[in-house]
XYZ file of N, CA and C in Angstrom:
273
model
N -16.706 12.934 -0.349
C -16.318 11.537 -0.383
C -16.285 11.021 -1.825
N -16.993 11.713 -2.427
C -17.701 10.867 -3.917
C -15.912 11.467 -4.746
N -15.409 12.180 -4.416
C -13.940 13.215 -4.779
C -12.737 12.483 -4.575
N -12.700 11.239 -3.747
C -11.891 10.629 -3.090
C -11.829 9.440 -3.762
N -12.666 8.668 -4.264
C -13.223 7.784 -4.763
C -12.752 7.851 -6.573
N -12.804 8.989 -7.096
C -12.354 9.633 -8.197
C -10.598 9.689 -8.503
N -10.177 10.374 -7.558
C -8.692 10.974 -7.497
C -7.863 9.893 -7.806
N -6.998 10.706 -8.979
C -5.425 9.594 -9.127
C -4.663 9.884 -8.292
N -5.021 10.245 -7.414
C -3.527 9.748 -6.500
C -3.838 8.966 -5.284
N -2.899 8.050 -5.218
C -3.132 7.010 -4.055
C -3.201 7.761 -2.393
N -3.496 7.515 -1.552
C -3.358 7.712 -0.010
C -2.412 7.990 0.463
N -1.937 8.703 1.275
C -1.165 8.474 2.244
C -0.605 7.325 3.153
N -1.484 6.835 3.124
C -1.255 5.590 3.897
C -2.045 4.286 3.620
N -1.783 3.143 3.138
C -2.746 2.422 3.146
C -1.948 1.053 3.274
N -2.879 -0.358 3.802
C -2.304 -1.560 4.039
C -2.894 -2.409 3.716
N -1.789 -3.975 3.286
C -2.777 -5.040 2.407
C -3.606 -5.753 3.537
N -3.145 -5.254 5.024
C -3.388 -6.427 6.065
C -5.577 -5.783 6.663
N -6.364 -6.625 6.021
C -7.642 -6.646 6.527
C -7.898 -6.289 7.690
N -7.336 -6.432 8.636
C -7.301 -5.783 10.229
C -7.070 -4.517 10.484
N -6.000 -3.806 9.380
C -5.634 -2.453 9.904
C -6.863 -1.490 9.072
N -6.825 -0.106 10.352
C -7.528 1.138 9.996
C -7.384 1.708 8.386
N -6.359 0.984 7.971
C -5.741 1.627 6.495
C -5.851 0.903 5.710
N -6.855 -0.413 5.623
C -6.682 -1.161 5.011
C -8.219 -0.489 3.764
N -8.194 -0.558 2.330
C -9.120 -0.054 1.451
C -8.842 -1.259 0.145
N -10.185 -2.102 0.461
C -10.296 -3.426 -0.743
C -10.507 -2.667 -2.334
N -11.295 -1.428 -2.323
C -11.450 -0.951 -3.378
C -9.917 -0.285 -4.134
N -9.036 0.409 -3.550
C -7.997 0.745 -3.876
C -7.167 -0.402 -4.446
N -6.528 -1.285 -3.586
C -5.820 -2.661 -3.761
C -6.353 -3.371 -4.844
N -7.774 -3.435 -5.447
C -7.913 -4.161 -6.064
C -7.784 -2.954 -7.677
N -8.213 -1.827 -6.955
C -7.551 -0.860 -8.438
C -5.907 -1.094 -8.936
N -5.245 -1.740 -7.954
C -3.807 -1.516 -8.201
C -2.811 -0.689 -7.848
N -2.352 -0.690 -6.637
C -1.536 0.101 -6.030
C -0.126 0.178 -6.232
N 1.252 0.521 -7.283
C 2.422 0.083 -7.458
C 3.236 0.859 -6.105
N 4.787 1.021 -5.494
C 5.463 1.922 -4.783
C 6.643 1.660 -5.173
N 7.111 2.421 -5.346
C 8.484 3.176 -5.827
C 8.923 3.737 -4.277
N 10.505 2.854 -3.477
C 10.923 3.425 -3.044
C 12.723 3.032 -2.924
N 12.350 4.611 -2.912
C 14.029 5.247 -2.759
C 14.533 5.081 -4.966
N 13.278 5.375 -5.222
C 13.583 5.524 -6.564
C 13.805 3.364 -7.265
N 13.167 2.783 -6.224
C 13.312 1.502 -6.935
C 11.747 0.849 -6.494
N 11.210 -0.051 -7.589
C 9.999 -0.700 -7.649
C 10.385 -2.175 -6.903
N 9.185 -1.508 -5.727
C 8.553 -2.654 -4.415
C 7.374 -3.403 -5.312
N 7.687 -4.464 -4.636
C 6.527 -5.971 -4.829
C 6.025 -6.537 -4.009
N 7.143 -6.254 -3.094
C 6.896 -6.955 -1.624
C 6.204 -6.182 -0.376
N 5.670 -4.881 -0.106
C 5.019 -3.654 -0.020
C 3.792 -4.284 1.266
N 4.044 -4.626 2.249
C 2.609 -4.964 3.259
C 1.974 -3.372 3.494
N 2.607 -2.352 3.879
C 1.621 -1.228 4.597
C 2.806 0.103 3.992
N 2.209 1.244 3.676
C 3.206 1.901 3.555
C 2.959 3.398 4.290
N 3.498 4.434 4.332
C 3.085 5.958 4.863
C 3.988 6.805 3.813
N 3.481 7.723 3.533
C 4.619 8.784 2.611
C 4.381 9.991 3.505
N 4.065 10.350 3.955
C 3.971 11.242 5.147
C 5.363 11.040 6.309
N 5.179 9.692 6.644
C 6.187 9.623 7.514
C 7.616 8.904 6.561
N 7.115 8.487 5.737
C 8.376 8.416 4.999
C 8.790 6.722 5.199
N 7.920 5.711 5.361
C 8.669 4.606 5.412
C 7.461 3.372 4.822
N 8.262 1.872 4.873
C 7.380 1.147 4.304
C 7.618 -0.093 4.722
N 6.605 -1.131 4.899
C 6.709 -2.326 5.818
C 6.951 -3.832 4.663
N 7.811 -4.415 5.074
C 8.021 -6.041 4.193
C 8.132 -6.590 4.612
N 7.498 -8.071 4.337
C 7.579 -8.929 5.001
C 8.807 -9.609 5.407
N 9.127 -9.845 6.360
C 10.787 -10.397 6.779
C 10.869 -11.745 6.667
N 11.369 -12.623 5.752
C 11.422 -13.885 5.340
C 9.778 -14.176 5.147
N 9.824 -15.574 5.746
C 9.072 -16.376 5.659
C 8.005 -16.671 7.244
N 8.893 -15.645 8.510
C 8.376 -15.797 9.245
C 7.204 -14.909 9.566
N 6.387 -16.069 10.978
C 5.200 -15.460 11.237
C 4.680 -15.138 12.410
N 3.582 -13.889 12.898
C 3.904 -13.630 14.427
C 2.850 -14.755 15.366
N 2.626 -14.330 16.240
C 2.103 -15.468 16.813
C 0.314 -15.222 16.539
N -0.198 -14.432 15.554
C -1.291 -14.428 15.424
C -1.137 -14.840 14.027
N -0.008 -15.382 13.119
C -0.153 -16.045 12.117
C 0.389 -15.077 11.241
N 0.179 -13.639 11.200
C 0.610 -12.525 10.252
C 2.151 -12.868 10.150
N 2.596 -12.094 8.600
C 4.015 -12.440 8.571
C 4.652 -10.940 9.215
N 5.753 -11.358 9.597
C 6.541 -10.513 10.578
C 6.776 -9.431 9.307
N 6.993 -8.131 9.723
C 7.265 -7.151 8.803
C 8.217 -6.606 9.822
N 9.569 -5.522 8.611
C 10.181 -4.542 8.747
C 10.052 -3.318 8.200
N 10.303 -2.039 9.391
C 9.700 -1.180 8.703
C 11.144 -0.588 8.011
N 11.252 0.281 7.211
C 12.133 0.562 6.090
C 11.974 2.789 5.692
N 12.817 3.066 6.647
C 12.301 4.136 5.748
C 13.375 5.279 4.673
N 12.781 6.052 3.599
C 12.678 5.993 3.115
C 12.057 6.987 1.846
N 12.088 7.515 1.066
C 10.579 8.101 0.047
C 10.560 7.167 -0.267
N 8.953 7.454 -0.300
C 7.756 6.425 -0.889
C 7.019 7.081 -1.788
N 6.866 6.276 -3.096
C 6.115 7.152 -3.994
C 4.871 6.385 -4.643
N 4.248 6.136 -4.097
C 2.788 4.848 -4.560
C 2.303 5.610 -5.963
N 1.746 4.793 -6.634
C 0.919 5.141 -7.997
C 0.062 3.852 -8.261
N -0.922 4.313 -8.775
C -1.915 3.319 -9.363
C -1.669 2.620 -10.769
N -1.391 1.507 -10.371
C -0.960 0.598 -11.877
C -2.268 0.681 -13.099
N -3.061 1.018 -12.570
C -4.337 1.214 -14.115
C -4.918 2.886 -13.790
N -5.753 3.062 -14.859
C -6.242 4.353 -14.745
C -7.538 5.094 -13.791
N -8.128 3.697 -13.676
C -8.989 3.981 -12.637
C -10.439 4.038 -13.450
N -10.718 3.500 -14.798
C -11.641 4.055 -15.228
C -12.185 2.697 -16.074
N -11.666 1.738 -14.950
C -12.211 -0.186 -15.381
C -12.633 -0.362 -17.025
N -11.373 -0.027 -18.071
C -11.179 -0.577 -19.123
C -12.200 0.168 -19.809
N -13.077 1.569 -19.634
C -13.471 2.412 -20.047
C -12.770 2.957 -21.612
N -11.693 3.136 -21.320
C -10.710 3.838 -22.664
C -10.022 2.333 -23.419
N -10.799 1.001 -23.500
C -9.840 0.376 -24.368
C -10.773 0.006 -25.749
């Protein structure tokens, strides 16, 4: 576990939404970027690179538990960590 916690490379799967199984506060707040189909996402709710696709929010709307409606999109997905992982250690 302590190996996982270490590693530059992002998950397989992970989501901004607090409810889901995939959701990791420590990752997200390291900085998660995704690159897909060779173009940089911003808009990024949940993604999989395994299965190859990635969820956005669809307008402005919301479901009836308040979450915003997402589409899934697929795709390569290529996530990377926007910092190094080593909390301003090397500046």
């Amino acid at each position: 576990m302590k190996d996982q916690d270490v590693t530059d490379t992002p998950p397989d799967r992970l989501s901004l939404n607090p409810r889901s199984p995939h959701f990791n506060a420590e990752l997200l707040r390291r900085g998660v970027g995704i690159r897909f189909k060779g173009e940089e996402k911003t808009n990024v709710e949940e993604y999989c690179v395994s299965e190859g696709w990635i969820r956005v929010a669809a307008g402005r709307s919301l479901d009836r538990h308040g979450q915003p409606m997402t589409v899934k999109l697929s795709g390569p997905v290529e996530p990377y960590f926007e910092d190094s992982g080593n909390d301003g250690a090397d500046s």
